[in-house]
Short mmCIF file of C-alpha atoms in Angstrom, two decimals:
data_model
loop_
_atom_site.label_atom_id
_atom_site.label_comp_id
_atom_site.label_asym_id
_atom_site.label_seq_id
_atom_site.Cartn_x
_atom_site.Cartn_y
_atom_site.Cartn_z
CA UNK A 1 -44.13 -50.05 4.36
CA UNK A 2 -43.19 -46.18 5.61
CA UNK A 3 -41.39 -43.64 3.68
CA UNK A 4 -41.26 -40.84 6.09
CA UNK A 5 -37.67 -40.45 5.75
CA UNK A 6 -37.65 -40.07 2.03
CA UNK A 7 -40.75 -37.91 1.92
CA UNK A 8 -39.26 -35.54 4.65
CA UNK A 9 -36.35 -35.14 2.42
CA UNK A 10 -38.07 -34.52 -0.82
CA UNK A 11 -40.32 -32.27 0.71
CA UNK A 12 -36.81 -30.24 1.48
CA UNK A 13 -36.29 -29.87 -2.22
CA UNK A 14 -36.87 -26.99 -4.31
CA UNK A 15 -38.67 -27.03 -7.63
CA UNK A 16 -35.22 -27.00 -9.37
CA UNK A 17 -33.61 -29.52 -7.04
CA UNK A 18 -36.49 -31.94 -7.94
CA UNK A 19 -35.70 -31.60 -11.32
CA UNK A 20 -31.76 -31.87 -10.78
CA UNK A 21 -32.00 -34.79 -8.66
CA UNK A 22 -33.55 -36.84 -11.47
CA UNK A 23 -30.77 -36.19 -13.31
CA UNK A 24 -28.74 -37.11 -10.88
CA UNK A 25 -30.69 -40.57 -10.68
CA UNK A 26 -29.88 -40.72 -14.51
CA UNK A 27 -26.43 -40.82 -13.89
CA UNK A 28 -24.81 -44.09 -14.08
CA UNK A 29 -22.17 -42.67 -11.95
CA UNK A 30 -24.58 -42.15 -8.81
CA UNK A 31 -27.24 -44.81 -9.94
CA UNK A 32 -27.18 -48.03 -11.58
CA UNK A 33 -30.46 -48.92 -11.24
CA UNK A 34 -33.55 -48.02 -13.35
CA UNK A 35 -35.81 -49.16 -10.83
CA UNK A 36 -34.96 -46.37 -8.63
CA UNK A 37 -35.66 -43.60 -11.27
CA UNK A 38 -38.93 -45.25 -12.03
CA UNK A 39 -39.88 -45.29 -8.40
CA UNK A 40 -38.92 -41.63 -7.97
CA UNK A 41 -40.86 -40.95 -10.77
CA UNK A 42 -44.15 -42.51 -9.37
CA UNK A 43 -43.25 -41.12 -5.83
CA UNK A 44 -42.46 -37.32 -6.75
CA UNK A 45 -45.98 -37.00 -8.19
CA UNK A 46 -47.25 -36.27 -4.67
CA UNK A 47 -44.56 -33.57 -4.15
CA UNK A 48 -44.38 -31.43 -2.25
CA UNK A 49 -46.97 -32.62 0.55
CA UNK A 50 -46.71 -36.23 -0.20
CA UNK A 51 -50.32 -36.57 1.59
CA UNK A 52 -51.40 -39.56 -0.44
CA UNK A 53 -47.97 -41.46 -0.59
CA UNK A 54 -48.71 -44.23 2.06
CA UNK A 55 -52.03 -45.06 0.11
CA UNK A 56 -50.41 -45.32 -3.14
CA UNK A 57 -47.56 -47.58 -2.31
CA UNK A 58 -48.88 -50.64 -3.52
CA UNK A 59 -50.08 -49.04 -7.14
CA UNK A 60 -46.59 -47.77 -7.17
CA UNK A 61 -45.28 -51.23 -6.50
CA UNK A 62 -47.48 -52.47 -9.40
CA UNK A 63 -46.26 -49.98 -11.83
CA UNK A 64 -42.44 -50.30 -10.97
CA UNK A 65 -42.59 -54.11 -11.11
CA UNK A 66 -45.49 -54.92 -13.50
CA UNK A 67 -44.88 -58.72 -13.35
CA UNK A 68 -44.66 -59.06 -9.52
CA UNK A 69 -47.04 -59.50 -6.50
CA UNK A 70 -46.49 -56.71 -4.15
CA UNK A 71 -43.60 -57.39 -1.73
CA UNK A 72 -43.20 -55.04 1.04
CA UNK A 73 -39.68 -56.17 1.85
CA UNK A 74 -38.57 -55.14 -1.77
CA UNK A 75 -40.37 -51.65 -1.68
CA UNK A 76 -38.94 -50.93 1.76
CA UNK A 77 -35.31 -51.73 0.43
CA UNK A 78 -35.76 -49.34 -2.73
CA UNK A 79 -37.32 -46.69 -0.80
CA UNK A 80 -34.02 -46.86 1.54
CA UNK A 81 -31.91 -46.95 -1.25
CA UNK A 82 -33.59 -44.26 -2.83
CA UNK A 83 -33.24 -42.15 0.19
CA UNK A 84 -29.65 -42.63 0.62
CA UNK A 85 -29.05 -41.36 -2.59
CA UNK A 86 -31.33 -38.53 -1.85
CA UNK A 87 -28.81 -37.66 1.14
CA UNK A 88 -25.65 -38.22 -1.24
CA UNK A 89 -27.01 -35.84 -3.69
CA UNK A 90 -27.84 -32.97 -0.90
CA UNK A 91 -24.30 -33.44 0.36
CA UNK A 92 -22.46 -33.18 -2.89
CA UNK A 93 -24.84 -30.06 -3.44
CA UNK A 94 -23.84 -28.57 -0.41
CA UNK A 95 -20.12 -29.45 -0.78
CA UNK A 96 -20.12 -27.92 -4.42
CA UNK A 97 -21.52 -24.88 -3.23
CA UNK A 98 -18.67 -24.42 -0.43
CA UNK A 99 -15.92 -22.88 -2.42
CA UNK A 100 -13.27 -22.78 0.55
CA UNK A 101 -13.97 -26.49 1.33
CA UNK A 102 -13.93 -27.92 -2.11
CA UNK A 103 -10.91 -26.04 -2.99
CA UNK A 104 -9.04 -27.28 0.00
CA UNK A 105 -10.41 -30.94 -0.50
CA UNK A 106 -9.33 -30.73 -4.14
CA UNK A 107 -5.72 -29.69 -2.80
CA UNK A 108 -5.79 -32.73 -0.54
CA UNK A 109 -6.64 -35.22 -3.31
CA UNK A 110 -4.13 -33.79 -5.98
CA UNK A 111 -1.41 -34.21 -3.33
CA UNK A 112 -2.59 -37.40 -2.35
CA UNK A 113 -2.22 -38.91 -5.74
CA UNK A 114 1.23 -37.06 -6.38
CA UNK A 115 -0.14 -34.85 -9.13
CA UNK A 116 2.10 -32.18 -8.34
CA UNK A 117 1.85 -29.81 -11.60
CA UNK A 118 -1.98 -29.98 -11.01
CA UNK A 119 -1.63 -29.46 -7.53
CA UNK A 120 0.60 -26.21 -7.84
CA UNK A 121 -2.14 -24.98 -10.51
CA UNK A 122 -4.75 -25.38 -8.23
CA UNK A 123 -2.99 -23.90 -5.17
CA UNK A 124 -2.69 -20.69 -7.23
CA UNK A 125 -6.08 -20.44 -8.32
CA UNK A 126 -7.19 -20.98 -4.70
CA UNK A 127 -4.84 -18.38 -3.13
CA UNK A 128 -6.40 -16.08 -5.59
CA UNK A 129 -9.86 -17.25 -4.66
CA UNK A 130 -9.18 -16.54 -1.01
CA UNK A 131 -7.62 -12.90 -1.94
CA UNK A 132 -10.97 -12.25 -3.65
CA UNK A 133 -13.38 -13.62 -1.15
CA UNK A 134 -11.52 -12.25 1.73
CA UNK A 135 -11.93 -15.69 3.61
CA UNK A 136 -10.95 -16.29 7.22
CA UNK A 137 -7.47 -16.70 9.06
CA UNK A 138 -7.92 -20.75 9.31
CA UNK A 139 -8.05 -21.14 5.52
CA UNK A 140 -4.92 -18.85 5.17
CA UNK A 141 -3.29 -21.16 7.73
CA UNK A 142 -3.54 -24.11 5.53
CA UNK A 143 -2.20 -22.26 2.30
CA UNK A 144 0.58 -20.93 4.28
CA UNK A 145 1.51 -24.46 5.48
CA UNK A 146 1.30 -25.64 1.78
CA UNK A 147 3.30 -22.98 0.06
CA UNK A 148 6.03 -23.32 2.87
CA UNK A 149 9.38 -23.92 1.68
CA UNK A 150 9.82 -26.55 4.47
CA UNK A 151 6.89 -28.61 2.64
CA UNK A 152 7.36 -30.15 -0.53
CA UNK A 153 5.34 -33.30 -0.31
CA UNK A 154 3.66 -34.92 2.37
CA UNK A 155 5.65 -37.87 3.91
CA UNK A 156 4.28 -41.33 4.36
CA UNK A 157 3.52 -42.96 7.66
CA UNK A 158 4.66 -41.28 11.05
CA UNK A 159 6.90 -43.45 13.00
CA UNK A 160 4.57 -44.68 15.45
CA UNK A 161 7.52 -45.45 17.86
CA UNK A 162 8.48 -41.76 17.97
CA UNK A 163 4.72 -40.72 18.99
CA UNK A 164 3.24 -40.58 22.35
CA UNK A 165 -0.45 -40.92 22.91
CA UNK A 166 -0.56 -44.25 20.89
CA UNK A 167 -4.51 -44.49 20.88
CA UNK A 168 -5.15 -40.63 20.20
CA UNK A 169 -2.11 -39.61 18.19
CA UNK A 170 -4.00 -38.71 15.06
CA UNK A 171 -6.90 -36.73 16.93
CA UNK A 172 -4.16 -34.80 19.07
CA UNK A 173 -2.43 -32.84 16.53
CA UNK A 174 -5.94 -32.37 14.43
CA UNK A 175 -7.44 -31.45 17.70
CA UNK A 176 -4.85 -28.77 18.47
CA UNK A 177 -5.15 -27.50 14.82
CA UNK A 178 -9.01 -27.21 14.72
CA UNK A 179 -9.48 -25.67 18.17
CA UNK A 180 -6.78 -23.31 18.14
CA UNK A 181 -7.39 -21.67 14.92
CA UNK A 182 -11.21 -21.53 15.79
CA UNK A 183 -12.59 -23.48 12.97
CA UNK A 184 -15.90 -22.94 13.52
CA UNK A 185 -17.20 -24.14 10.43
CA UNK A 186 -15.53 -27.60 11.27
CA UNK A 187 -13.67 -27.99 7.57
CA UNK A 188 -11.79 -30.71 9.16
CA UNK A 189 -13.82 -32.53 11.95
CA UNK A 190 -11.67 -34.23 14.57
CA UNK A 191 -14.49 -36.64 15.50
CA UNK A 192 -14.31 -38.63 12.13
CA UNK A 193 -10.52 -39.25 11.91
CA UNK A 194 -9.50 -41.94 9.19
CA UNK A 195 -6.40 -42.13 7.05
CA UNK A 196 -8.41 -41.32 4.14
CA UNK A 197 -9.55 -37.98 5.28
CA UNK A 198 -8.07 -34.55 5.29
CA UNK A 199 -7.78 -34.59 9.18
CA UNK A 200 -5.05 -37.22 8.70
CA UNK A 201 -3.39 -35.26 6.00
CA UNK A 202 -2.86 -32.40 8.34
CA UNK A 203 -0.93 -34.99 10.97
CA UNK A 204 1.31 -35.52 8.19
CA UNK A 205 1.65 -31.78 7.45
CA UNK A 206 2.82 -30.85 10.64
CA UNK A 207 5.28 -33.70 10.88
CA UNK A 208 7.17 -32.60 7.48
CA UNK A 209 7.46 -28.75 8.45
CA UNK A 210 9.44 -26.73 10.90
CA UNK A 211 6.84 -25.48 13.41
CA UNK A 212 9.07 -23.12 14.80
CA UNK A 213 10.04 -21.32 11.62
CA UNK A 214 6.67 -21.68 10.16
CA UNK A 215 5.04 -19.65 13.18
CA UNK A 216 7.87 -16.95 12.84
CA UNK A 217 7.06 -16.63 9.21
CA UNK A 218 3.23 -16.05 10.15
CA UNK A 219 3.93 -13.14 12.32
CA UNK A 220 0.46 -12.93 14.37
CA UNK A 221 0.23 -10.81 17.44
CA UNK A 222 -2.49 -10.36 19.62
CA UNK A 223 -4.83 -13.16 20.40
CA UNK A 224 -3.91 -14.94 17.11
CA UNK A 225 -0.46 -14.80 18.07
CA UNK A 226 -1.10 -16.36 21.71
CA UNK A 227 -2.92 -19.08 19.83
CA UNK A 228 -0.16 -20.05 17.38
CA UNK A 229 2.42 -19.94 20.15
CA UNK A 230 0.28 -22.34 22.07
CA UNK A 231 -0.22 -24.51 18.99
CA UNK A 232 3.51 -24.85 18.58
CA UNK A 233 4.09 -25.88 22.18
CA UNK A 234 1.27 -28.47 21.87
CA UNK A 235 2.94 -30.00 18.92
CA UNK A 236 6.41 -29.99 20.55
CA UNK A 237 5.08 -31.27 24.07
CA UNK A 238 4.80 -34.85 23.15
CA UNK A 239 8.06 -35.26 21.72
CA UNK A 240 10.21 -37.49 23.48
CA UNK A 241 12.64 -35.25 24.56
CA UNK A 242 10.12 -32.84 26.11
CA UNK A 243 7.73 -35.35 27.59
CA UNK A 244 9.26 -34.53 30.96
CA UNK A 245 10.03 -31.09 30.49
CA UNK A 246 8.60 -28.99 33.43
CA UNK A 247 9.72 -25.80 32.15
CA UNK A 248 7.75 -26.22 28.70
CA UNK A 249 4.91 -27.70 30.36
CA UNK A 250 4.67 -24.64 33.04
CA UNK A 251 4.86 -22.29 30.06
CA UNK A 252 2.47 -24.11 27.79
CA UNK A 253 -0.20 -24.08 31.05
CA UNK A 254 0.35 -20.34 31.47
CA UNK A 255 -0.13 -19.36 28.04
CA UNK A 256 -3.13 -21.32 27.76
CA UNK A 257 -4.65 -19.72 31.09
CA UNK A 258 -3.65 -16.32 29.51
CA UNK A 259 -5.34 -17.19 26.22
CA UNK A 260 -8.22 -18.34 28.10
CA UNK A 261 -9.54 -14.65 28.16
CA UNK A 262 -10.27 -14.66 24.40
CA UNK A 263 -12.20 -18.09 23.93
CA UNK A 264 -15.27 -19.77 25.53
CA UNK A 265 -15.50 -22.20 28.10
CA UNK A 266 -16.36 -25.11 25.76
CA UNK A 267 -13.19 -24.42 23.89
CA UNK A 268 -11.11 -24.22 27.17
CA UNK A 269 -12.41 -27.44 28.19
CA UNK A 270 -10.69 -29.03 25.14
CA UNK A 271 -7.53 -27.38 25.83
CA UNK A 272 -7.37 -28.33 29.48
CA UNK A 273 -8.14 -32.15 28.77
CA UNK A 274 -5.09 -31.89 26.21
CA UNK A 275 -2.79 -30.34 29.14
CA UNK A 276 -4.05 -32.78 31.61
CA UNK A 277 -2.92 -35.47 29.01
CA UNK A 278 0.69 -34.64 29.15
CA UNK A 279 0.66 -34.97 32.85
CA UNK A 280 -0.72 -38.59 32.44
CA UNK A 281 2.13 -39.24 29.82
CA UNK A 282 4.85 -37.63 31.81
CA UNK A 283 3.87 -39.45 35.03
CA UNK A 284 5.69 -42.39 35.72
CA UNK A 285 8.96 -41.25 33.57
CA UNK A 286 10.20 -38.73 36.21
CA UNK A 287 8.96 -36.97 39.66
CA UNK A 288 5.50 -38.45 39.65
CA UNK A 289 4.63 -35.93 42.37
CA UNK A 290 4.95 -32.90 40.38
CA UNK A 291 3.07 -34.14 37.59
CA UNK A 292 0.23 -35.71 39.87
CA UNK A 293 0.24 -31.98 41.55
CA UNK A 294 -0.06 -30.40 38.00
CA UNK A 295 -3.19 -32.50 37.01
CA UNK A 296 -4.88 -31.93 40.49
CA UNK A 297 -4.43 -27.97 39.80
CA UNK A 298 -5.80 -28.50 36.45
CA UNK A 299 -8.92 -30.15 37.71
CA UNK A 300 -9.10 -27.50 40.61
CA UNK A 301 -8.91 -24.62 37.79
CA UNK A 302 -11.65 -26.20 35.77
CA UNK A 303 -14.08 -26.80 38.85
CA UNK A 304 -13.45 -23.42 40.01
CA UNK A 305 -14.24 -21.61 36.60
CA UNK A 306 -17.09 -23.80 36.06
CA UNK A 307 -15.17 -25.55 32.92
CA UNK A 308 -17.14 -28.49 33.07
CA UNK A 309 -20.38 -26.84 32.69
CA UNK A 310 -19.39 -26.10 28.98
CA UNK A 311 -20.23 -30.01 28.26
CA UNK A 312 -22.70 -30.98 26.26
CA UNK A 313 -23.71 -33.60 29.08
CA UNK A 314 -26.83 -32.90 31.30
CA UNK A 315 -25.27 -34.60 34.27
CA UNK A 316 -21.33 -34.54 35.54
CA UNK A 317 -19.85 -37.15 34.06
CA UNK A 318 -18.76 -40.61 36.01
CA UNK A 319 -15.18 -40.53 34.15
CA UNK A 320 -14.53 -36.57 35.44
CA UNK A 321 -15.78 -37.58 38.92
CA UNK A 322 -13.40 -40.54 39.33
CA UNK A 323 -10.43 -39.14 37.63
CA UNK A 324 -10.77 -36.20 40.22
CA UNK A 325 -11.39 -37.71 43.37
CA UNK A 326 -8.65 -40.31 42.48
CA UNK A 327 -5.96 -37.57 41.70
CA UNK A 328 -6.90 -35.44 44.63
CA UNK A 329 -6.41 -38.72 46.84
CA UNK A 330 -3.04 -39.36 45.29
CA UNK A 331 -1.83 -35.89 46.26
CA UNK A 332 -3.19 -36.60 49.61
CA UNK A 333 -5.46 -33.45 49.78
CA UNK A 334 -7.95 -35.71 51.65
CA UNK A 335 -10.31 -33.09 52.96
CA UNK A 336 -10.58 -31.46 49.44
CA UNK A 337 -11.47 -35.05 47.95
CA UNK A 338 -14.05 -35.83 50.77
CA UNK A 339 -15.80 -32.35 49.96
CA UNK A 340 -15.62 -33.13 46.22
CA UNK A 341 -16.67 -36.61 46.41
CA UNK A 342 -19.97 -35.42 48.49
CA UNK A 343 -20.97 -32.37 46.55
CA UNK A 344 -20.44 -33.58 42.98
CA UNK A 345 -22.35 -36.97 43.78
CA UNK A 346 -25.62 -34.93 43.34
CA UNK A 347 -24.67 -33.60 40.27
CA UNK A 348 -24.06 -36.96 38.67
CA UNK A 349 -26.79 -38.86 36.71
CA UNK A 350 -28.97 -40.55 39.63
CA UNK A 351 -29.22 -43.97 37.85
CA UNK A 352 -25.55 -44.32 37.56
CA UNK A 353 -23.96 -42.46 40.52
CA UNK A 354 -24.00 -44.91 43.65
CA UNK A 355 -21.07 -47.52 42.21
CA UNK A 356 -18.43 -44.56 41.58
CA UNK A 357 -19.50 -42.78 44.81
CA UNK A 358 -18.82 -45.84 47.02
CA UNK A 359 -15.49 -46.79 45.07
CA UNK A 360 -14.52 -43.07 45.41
CA UNK A 361 -15.19 -43.18 49.14
CA UNK A 362 -13.57 -46.44 49.63
CA UNK A 363 -10.41 -45.15 47.79
CA UNK A 364 -10.08 -42.26 49.93
CA UNK A 365 -10.90 -44.42 53.19
CA UNK A 366 -8.02 -46.70 51.97
CA UNK A 367 -5.34 -43.89 52.21
CA UNK A 368 -6.68 -42.63 55.23
CA UNK A 369 -5.73 -46.32 56.63
CA UNK A 370 -9.29 -47.22 57.43
CA UNK A 371 -9.58 -50.42 55.52
CA UNK A 372 -12.60 -52.36 57.23
CA UNK A 373 -14.76 -49.28 55.69
CA UNK A 374 -12.85 -49.42 52.46
CA UNK A 375 -13.87 -53.37 52.24
CA UNK A 376 -17.42 -52.60 53.25
CA UNK A 377 -17.76 -49.57 50.82
CA UNK A 378 -16.28 -51.61 47.82
CA UNK A 379 -18.59 -54.75 48.45
CA UNK A 380 -21.35 -52.60 47.76
CA UNK A 381 -20.52 -51.09 44.38
CA UNK A 382 -22.32 -51.99 41.42
CA UNK A 383 -20.52 -52.16 38.05
CA UNK A 384 -22.54 -49.56 36.04
CA UNK A 385 -19.14 -48.18 34.66
CA UNK A 386 -17.09 -50.62 33.30
CA UNK A 387 -13.76 -49.53 34.72
CA UNK A 388 -15.13 -50.13 38.15
CA UNK A 389 -15.03 -53.94 37.44
CA UNK A 390 -11.32 -53.21 37.56
CA UNK A 391 -10.92 -50.58 39.73
CA UNK A 392 -12.58 -52.49 42.76
CA UNK A 393 -10.43 -55.87 42.49
CA UNK A 394 -7.19 -53.75 42.23
CA UNK A 395 -8.29 -51.96 45.32
CA UNK A 396 -9.50 -55.26 47.34
CA UNK A 397 -5.92 -56.41 46.15
CA UNK A 398 -4.37 -53.59 48.05
CA UNK A 399 -6.47 -53.81 51.02
CA UNK A 400 -5.57 -57.76 51.24
CA UNK A 401 -2.00 -56.58 51.12
CA UNK A 402 -1.97 -53.77 53.67
CA UNK A 403 -3.96 -56.13 56.23
CA UNK A 404 -1.74 -59.30 55.51
CA UNK A 405 -4.51 -61.27 54.12
CA UNK A 406 -2.16 -62.88 51.44
CA UNK A 407 -4.35 -66.21 50.95
CA UNK A 408 -7.27 -63.81 50.22
CA UNK A 409 -5.11 -61.97 47.65
CA UNK A 410 -3.97 -65.24 45.79
CA UNK A 411 -7.76 -66.26 45.74
CA UNK A 412 -8.90 -63.47 43.65
CA UNK A 413 -5.68 -63.21 41.76
CA UNK A 414 -6.09 -66.03 39.03
CA UNK A 415 -9.93 -65.08 38.32
CA UNK A 416 -8.89 -61.53 37.87
CA UNK A 417 -6.04 -61.99 35.53
CA UNK A 418 -8.39 -64.11 33.28
CA UNK A 419 -10.76 -61.34 33.49
CA UNK A 420 -8.05 -58.96 32.27
CA UNK A 421 -7.11 -61.28 29.54
CA UNK A 422 -10.63 -61.69 28.03
CA UNK A 423 -12.09 -58.27 28.33
CA UNK A 424 -13.15 -56.39 25.56
CA UNK A 425 -13.99 -53.54 27.39
CA UNK A 426 -10.26 -52.24 27.97
CA UNK A 427 -7.83 -51.76 25.30
CA UNK A 428 -4.60 -52.74 25.16
CA UNK A 429 -2.72 -50.35 26.72
CA UNK A 430 -5.02 -50.57 29.95
CA UNK A 431 -4.21 -54.45 29.50
CA UNK A 432 -0.75 -54.08 29.64
CA UNK A 433 -0.79 -51.63 32.16
CA UNK A 434 -3.06 -53.93 34.71
CA UNK A 435 -0.97 -57.01 33.79
CA UNK A 436 2.21 -55.06 35.02
CA UNK A 437 0.67 -54.28 38.16
CA UNK A 438 -0.45 -57.74 38.83
CA UNK A 439 3.23 -59.00 38.03
CA UNK A 440 4.61 -56.84 40.57
CA UNK A 441 1.87 -57.42 43.16
CA UNK A 442 2.68 -61.05 42.84
CA UNK A 443 6.39 -60.20 43.52
CA UNK A 444 5.63 -58.39 46.25
CA UNK A 445 3.37 -60.88 48.00
CA UNK A 446 6.46 -63.30 47.51
CA UNK A 447 8.78 -60.82 49.29
CA UNK A 448 6.65 -60.30 52.13
CA UNK A 449 5.64 -64.03 52.75
CA UNK A 450 9.83 -64.83 52.69
CA UNK A 451 10.77 -61.87 54.43
CA UNK A 452 13.81 -61.55 51.77
CA UNK A 453 13.50 -57.91 51.66
CA UNK A 454 16.81 -57.62 49.64
CA UNK A 455 15.05 -58.69 46.44
CA UNK A 456 13.10 -55.41 46.72
CA UNK A 457 16.02 -53.55 45.42
CA UNK A 458 15.62 -55.78 42.14
CA UNK A 459 11.96 -55.27 41.83
CA UNK A 460 12.52 -51.53 42.01
CA UNK A 461 14.98 -51.55 39.21
CA UNK A 462 12.64 -53.73 37.38
CA UNK A 463 9.49 -51.16 37.88
CA UNK A 464 11.98 -48.18 36.39
CA UNK A 465 12.40 -50.08 33.41
CA UNK A 466 8.50 -50.41 32.90
CA UNK A 467 6.98 -47.49 34.39
CA UNK A 468 3.52 -47.98 32.04
CA UNK A 469 2.19 -49.60 34.99
CA UNK A 470 -1.42 -49.42 36.70
CA UNK A 471 -0.84 -48.12 40.46
CA UNK A 472 2.54 -46.84 39.73
CA UNK A 473 2.67 -44.72 42.87
CA UNK A 474 1.52 -47.46 45.24
CA UNK A 475 3.73 -50.19 43.86
CA UNK A 476 6.80 -47.98 44.34
CA UNK A 477 5.63 -46.75 47.65
CA UNK A 478 5.09 -50.41 48.58
CA UNK A 479 8.86 -51.31 47.48
CA UNK A 480 9.98 -48.30 49.34
CA UNK A 481 8.38 -49.87 52.40
CA UNK A 482 10.18 -53.12 51.87
CA UNK A 483 13.60 -51.34 51.14
CA UNK A 484 13.29 -49.47 54.33
CA UNK A 485 12.53 -52.86 56.28
CA UNK A 486 15.53 -54.51 54.82
CA UNK A 487 17.50 -51.47 56.06
CA UNK A 488 16.15 -52.08 59.76
CA UNK A 489 16.57 -55.67 59.17
CA UNK A 490 20.41 -54.99 58.78
CA UNK A 491 20.61 -52.48 61.74
CA UNK A 492 19.14 -55.27 64.01
CA UNK A 493 21.52 -57.91 62.95
#
């Protein structure tokens, strides 16, 4: 019957807080159990050291439950419940003492309930509070947006069909807002996004105002002006009409690099990850060579400027290693990729690195046309990282295709399809991408086996209409080869 968490919590209380917490427990709003109040009255007798509490727990139980035998499970449950109430008490205490956060959350709550008169009154009082206290810029942004003539009431749900980043759309705008405004006190934490939190509210906010006009009204200069300019572009870039806009992307990229003089590497890492996302979304829509090359440049910049070292991870992450090696190979920077694969192998976790190393090496050898070595390497891959289960099978299918081992490919296709269908390790978007790859792969096999190369043009049109496909570059290159074969066949005949 351990009560360490509870005693550590209570030991942190001041004498006044000990009394206030008892009043908190007396309130039916927070605690509907008289048992917990009685338990607290007994336990607090050992405040502040609580050195004798463990030896007194049985006696305490008998006082709280005079008609019951000592029950370890019951007292543990009550101690746990009391600890949770203590955590709630200090959270509310901290929140009430944080005037800016309290004021902004109250604004959000009133707005959500459509209490517009109370919201308007609260907005005025909050503005005065900020004027008196001289609070930082991020609070000003929130108030300026709230008071903007472009925002009368938060609209309902965002039209998901008009948004990209289907899995991260909420975090995207919120992340941009947090980072670019440098919210060091994390008023709105992007790591805990739900529809019932102020973070989600901010995204609705950005969708209900004219950001360009908003930015012109703020009229910031220097580093702050650069930051706001980037924010506007970050929100504009994912829109469907802009997703392939190379000029806007380059403008955003250059603005970020210029702004990096004013911020630390940890924040730069967040920006560059988002910038890379734009390449990933645009890729497949138009000119995938351009977007692959831009993504590669971003990774080069991050490595050369040691941006990855700003992360909280002890080792170089496997997901970074996989992405960087893959994109370098995709743009045919083979020697650079070879150097990266070897150098950063030693920077990954020794327990996990062998599998991703052999896969990356195998992928490089495949693109260099050394298929036998590719097969040897990927046969030795252990699946420490879940994505390797899929990567290795896809690469194996590509090797079989290149070598003309069509029966071998068919042999593993059904099992791979089933694995993709039932796996809980991938999200639905990835599942769709892999299934599209398998669909087109089967069609490539049929065209190859039948030598009916004219069907390749029909397949090419199909792929253009469904660009959200795994291994899109390889699929397109394979189709182009088939079309070229059809041309050669026509000349011969």
